[in-house]
């Protein structure tokens, strides 16, 4: 999570301290007094998930609070670059056009409740993904799928070979994969659960991000043997990038986060409405 703290006069505090605040108490999205019962004074904005990464990288790379503004749940700021055409913020719309080398950015800030819902959604999706990935070996997909089939006595048969279409071969393939049916049924249930959670994440966030499209594609692919291997490889890579970033001190930023937080990802994100997070 990334925080902005405000001074009593409403300006953003850049001292690195959080004066006038009680330790262990979260006070954000509001202006609070120094003493109980006072209005006005310090307060803060919290940023979580992709937005926290965007804001952290902005300031870590030398960004300043100059030109930073807040509008309907978003922090908005600009940077200079060499791009001729970029996304820029105009009212409630993200529009594309010639900005004269100025890139406009925005990041959503959230409350404790929205942060909690975001964490729950991420954890639930991660657990389903982990469960589905761990279930792949039990489905027999590595040995028996739509492209290859490891026979008992005649090596590996491939779909482009004549013997694949042999009636006897079809029968024995069916017999061999029967033992994997329980794991396949579990995999189907996990795929459906993943679809429900993906839809819920889109609904609660109010956004359709590139990672949503990727995960939807992986869910669709996982209904097949080869597709489930691809989906499992994506999950492992996604979480692996997160683990590497975590160990390097950049937080648990997954490959999905990297894609969503990139300039391309921000341009491709569809803003439907102001969601919970």
Coordinates of C-alpha atoms in Angstrom, one line a residue:
X1 CA 0.0 0.0 0.0
X2 CA 1.2 3.5 -0.8
X3 CA 0.2 6.5 1.3
X4 CA -0.2 10.3 0.9
X5 CA -0.3 12.3 4.1
X6 CA -1.6 15.9 4.2
X7 CA -0.5 18.8 6.4
X8 CA -3.0 20.9 8.3
X9 CA -3.3 23.4 5.5
X10 CA -4.2 20.6 3.1
X11 CA -0.9 20.4 1.3
X12 CA 0.8 17.1 0.8
X13 CA 3.4 16.3 3.4
X14 CA 6.8 15.4 1.9
X15 CA 8.9 15.2 5.1
X16 CA 8.7 11.5 5.4
X17 CA 7.0 11.8 8.8
X18 CA 3.4 11.4 9.8
X19 CA 2.9 14.1 12.5
X20 CA -0.2 14.3 14.7
X21 CA -1.3 10.8 14.0
X22 CA -1.8 8.0 16.5
X23 CA 0.3 4.9 15.8
X24 CA -1.6 1.9 14.6
X25 CA -4.7 3.9 13.5
X26 CA -5.5 4.3 9.8
X27 CA -6.8 7.7 8.9
X28 CA -7.2 8.3 5.2
X29 CA -9.7 9.6 2.7
X30 CA -10.6 12.3 5.2
X31 CA -9.2 15.4 6.9
X32 CA -8.8 15.0 10.7
X33 CA -7.9 17.4 13.5
X34 CA -4.9 17.3 15.8
X35 CA -7.1 16.9 18.9
X36 CA -10.3 14.9 19.3
X37 CA -13.4 16.6 18.0
X38 CA -11.5 18.9 15.7
X39 CA -12.3 19.1 12.0
X40 CA -9.8 20.0 9.2
X41 CA -6.1 19.2 9.4
X42 CA -4.1 16.1 8.5
X43 CA -5.4 13.2 6.5
X44 CA -4.2 10.9 3.8
X45 CA -4.9 8.8 0.7
X46 CA -4.0 5.2 0.4
X47 CA -3.2 3.4 -2.8
X48 CA -3.3 -0.4 -3.2
X49 CA -2.7 -3.0 -5.8
X50 CA -1.7 -1.8 -9.3
X51 CA -2.3 1.8 -8.2
X52 CA 0.2 1.5 -5.3
X53 CA 2.8 0.2 -7.8
X54 CA 2.1 3.1 -10.2
X55 CA 2.5 5.7 -7.5
X56 CA 5.5 4.2 -5.9
X57 CA 7.4 3.9 -9.2
X58 CA 6.5 7.5 -10.1
X59 CA 8.0 8.9 -6.9
X60 CA 10.9 6.4 -6.8
X61 CA 12.0 7.5 -10.3
X62 CA 12.1 11.2 -9.3
X63 CA 8.5 12.3 -9.6
X64 CA 7.2 15.1 -7.5
X65 CA 3.8 16.3 -6.2
X66 CA 3.8 19.2 -8.6
X67 CA 0.8 19.0 -10.8
X68 CA -0.8 16.2 -8.8
X69 CA -4.6 16.5 -8.4
X70 CA -7.5 14.3 -7.2
X71 CA -10.7 13.7 -9.2
X72 CA -13.5 11.2 -8.4
X73 CA -11.3 8.6 -6.7
X74 CA -8.2 9.1 -8.8
X75 CA -4.8 10.8 -8.4
X76 CA -3.8 12.5 -11.7
X77 CA -0.4 13.7 -12.7
X78 CA 1.7 14.2 -15.8
X79 CA 5.2 13.4 -17.0
X80 CA 7.3 14.6 -19.9
X81 CA 8.5 12.1 -22.4
X82 CA 9.3 11.7 -26.1
X83 CA 6.0 10.2 -27.1
X84 CA 4.0 12.0 -29.8
X85 CA 0.7 10.2 -29.0
X86 CA -0.4 9.2 -25.5
X87 CA -3.3 8.6 -23.2
X88 CA -4.5 11.7 -21.3
X89 CA -7.1 12.3 -18.7
X90 CA -10.0 14.6 -19.6
X91 CA -12.9 14.7 -17.1
X92 CA -14.2 11.1 -16.7
X93 CA -12.6 9.9 -19.9
X94 CA -9.2 8.5 -20.9
X95 CA -8.7 9.8 -24.4
X96 CA -5.9 9.3 -26.9
X97 CA -4.3 12.0 -29.0
X98 CA -1.2 14.2 -29.5
X99 CA -0.2 15.6 -26.2
X100 CA 3.1 17.2 -27.2
X101 CA 5.3 14.8 -25.4
X102 CA 3.3 14.9 -22.1
X103 CA 1.9 11.7 -20.7
X104 CA -0.9 11.9 -18.2
X105 CA -1.4 9.2 -15.6
X106 CA -3.9 8.3 -13.0
X107 CA -4.1 5.9 -10.1
X108 CA -7.1 4.9 -8.0
X109 CA -7.1 5.4 -4.2
X110 CA -9.1 3.2 -1.9
X111 CA -10.6 2.8 1.6
X112 CA -9.9 0.0 4.1
X113 CA -13.0 -1.8 3.0
X114 CA -12.1 -1.6 -0.7
X115 CA -8.5 -2.7 0.1
X116 CA -9.9 -5.7 2.1
X117 CA -12.2 -6.7 -0.8
X118 CA -9.3 -6.4 -3.2
X119 CA -7.2 -8.6 -1.0
X120 CA -9.9 -11.2 -0.7
X121 CA -10.5 -11.2 -4.4
X122 CA -6.8 -11.6 -5.2
X123 CA -6.4 -14.4 -2.6
X124 CA -9.4 -16.3 -3.8
X125 CA -8.3 -16.1 -7.4
X126 CA -4.8 -17.1 -6.4
X127 CA -6.0 -20.1 -4.4
X128 CA -8.2 -21.3 -7.2
X129 CA -5.3 -20.9 -9.7
X130 CA -2.9 -22.8 -7.4
X131 CA -5.5 -25.6 -6.9
X132 CA -6.1 -25.9 -10.6
X133 CA -2.4 -26.0 -11.4
X134 CA -1.7 -28.6 -8.7
X135 CA -4.5 -30.7 -10.1
X136 CA -3.1 -30.9 -13.6
X137 CA -0.8 -34.0 -13.1
X138 CA -3.8 -35.9 -11.7
X139 CA -5.8 -35.3 -14.9
X140 CA -3.1 -37.2 -16.9
X141 CA -2.8 -34.2 -19.2
X142 CA 1.0 -34.6 -19.4
X143 CA 0.7 -38.1 -20.8
X144 CA -2.7 -38.2 -22.4
X145 CA -4.4 -35.2 -24.2
X146 CA -5.7 -34.1 -27.6
X147 CA -2.3 -34.0 -29.3
X148 CA -0.3 -37.0 -27.8
X149 CA -1.1 -40.2 -26.0
X150 CA 1.5 -42.4 -24.2
X151 CA 0.5 -46.0 -24.9
X152 CA 1.3 -48.9 -22.7
X153 CA 3.3 -50.9 -25.3
X154 CA 3.8 -48.8 -28.5
X155 CA 5.3 -45.6 -27.3
X156 CA 3.7 -42.2 -27.8
X157 CA 1.0 -41.8 -30.4
X158 CA 0.4 -38.3 -32.0
X159 CA -2.8 -36.9 -33.5
X160 CA -1.2 -36.5 -37.0
X161 CA -0.3 -40.2 -37.2
X162 CA -2.6 -42.7 -39.0
X163 CA -2.7 -45.0 -36.0
X164 CA -4.4 -42.2 -33.9
X165 CA -7.6 -42.8 -36.0
X166 CA -7.5 -46.5 -35.7
X167 CA -10.8 -47.7 -34.0
X168 CA -8.9 -50.0 -31.7
X169 CA -6.5 -47.2 -30.7
X170 CA -9.5 -44.9 -29.9
X171 CA -11.0 -47.6 -27.7
X172 CA -7.8 -48.2 -25.7
X173 CA -7.2 -44.4 -25.3
X174 CA -10.6 -44.2 -23.7
X175 CA -9.9 -47.1 -21.4
X176 CA -6.6 -45.6 -20.2
X177 CA -7.9 -42.2 -19.3
X178 CA -10.8 -43.5 -17.3
X179 CA -8.7 -43.5 -14.1
X180 CA -8.2 -39.7 -14.5
X181 CA -11.9 -38.8 -14.5
X182 CA -12.2 -37.7 -10.8
X183 CA -9.3 -35.2 -11.2
X184 CA -10.8 -34.0 -14.5
X185 CA -14.2 -33.3 -12.8
X186 CA -12.4 -31.4 -10.1
X187 CA -10.6 -29.4 -12.7
X188 CA -13.8 -28.5 -14.4
X189 CA -15.3 -27.3 -11.0
X190 CA -12.2 -25.2 -10.4
X191 CA -12.4 -23.7 -13.9
X192 CA -16.0 -22.7 -13.2
X193 CA -15.1 -21.2 -9.9
X194 CA -12.3 -19.3 -11.5
X195 CA -14.8 -17.9 -14.0
X196 CA -17.1 -16.7 -11.3
X197 CA -14.2 -15.1 -9.3
X198 CA -12.9 -13.4 -12.5
X199 CA -16.4 -11.9 -13.2
X200 CA -16.6 -10.8 -9.6
X201 CA -13.2 -9.1 -9.7
X202 CA -14.3 -7.2 -12.9
X203 CA -17.6 -6.2 -11.3
X204 CA -16.0 -5.0 -8.0
X205 CA -13.1 -3.2 -9.7
X206 CA -15.2 -1.5 -12.4
X207 CA -12.4 -2.2 -14.8
X208 CA -11.6 -4.7 -17.5
X209 CA -7.8 -5.0 -17.5
X210 CA -5.5 -6.8 -19.8
X211 CA -4.8 -9.4 -17.1
X212 CA -8.6 -10.1 -17.1
X213 CA -8.4 -11.0 -20.8
X214 CA -5.4 -13.2 -20.2
X215 CA -7.0 -15.0 -17.3
X216 CA -10.2 -15.5 -19.3
X217 CA -8.2 -17.0 -22.1
X218 CA -6.4 -19.3 -19.7
X219 CA -9.7 -20.4 -18.1
X220 CA -11.1 -21.3 -21.6
X221 CA -7.9 -23.1 -22.5
X222 CA -7.9 -25.1 -19.3
X223 CA -11.0 -27.0 -20.5
X224 CA -8.7 -29.1 -22.7
X225 CA -5.7 -31.2 -21.8
X226 CA -3.0 -29.2 -23.6
X227 CA -4.7 -26.0 -22.7
X228 CA -4.6 -26.9 -19.0
X229 CA -0.8 -27.3 -19.3
X230 CA -0.5 -23.8 -20.9
X231 CA -2.8 -22.3 -18.2
X232 CA -0.7 -23.9 -15.5
X233 CA 2.5 -22.6 -17.1
X234 CA 1.0 -19.1 -17.1
X235 CA 0.0 -19.3 -13.4
X236 CA 3.5 -20.5 -12.4
X237 CA 5.1 -17.7 -14.5
X238 CA 2.8 -15.1 -13.1
X239 CA 3.4 -16.0 -9.5
X240 CA 7.1 -16.6 -10.2
X241 CA 7.6 -13.1 -11.4
X242 CA 5.8 -11.9 -8.2
X243 CA 8.1 -14.0 -6.0
X244 CA 11.2 -12.6 -7.9
X245 CA 10.0 -9.0 -7.5
X246 CA 9.3 -9.7 -3.8
X247 CA 12.7 -11.0 -3.1
X248 CA 14.3 -8.0 -5.0
X249 CA 12.4 -5.6 -2.7
X250 CA 9.8 -4.5 -5.3
X251 CA 6.8 -6.1 -3.5
X252 CA 4.8 -9.1 -4.8
X253 CA 4.3 -7.6 -8.2
X254 CA 3.1 -10.5 -10.5
X255 CA 3.5 -10.5 -14.3
X256 CA -0.2 -9.6 -14.5
X257 CA 0.5 -6.5 -12.4
X258 CA 3.5 -5.6 -14.6
X259 CA 1.3 -5.8 -17.7
X260 CA -1.6 -3.9 -16.1
X261 CA 0.7 -1.2 -14.8
X262 CA 2.5 -0.7 -18.0
X263 CA 1.7 2.2 -20.3
X264 CA 0.2 -0.3 -22.8
X265 CA -1.8 -1.9 -20.0
X266 CA -3.2 1.4 -18.8
X267 CA -4.3 2.3 -22.4
X268 CA -6.0 -1.0 -22.9
X269 CA -7.8 -1.0 -19.5
X270 CA -11.5 -0.4 -20.0
X271 CA -13.0 1.9 -17.3
X272 CA -16.7 0.9 -16.8
X273 CA -17.5 2.7 -13.6
X274 CA -15.8 3.7 -10.3
X275 CA -15.6 0.3 -8.6
X276 CA -14.7 -0.7 -5.0
X277 CA -10.9 -0.9 -5.8

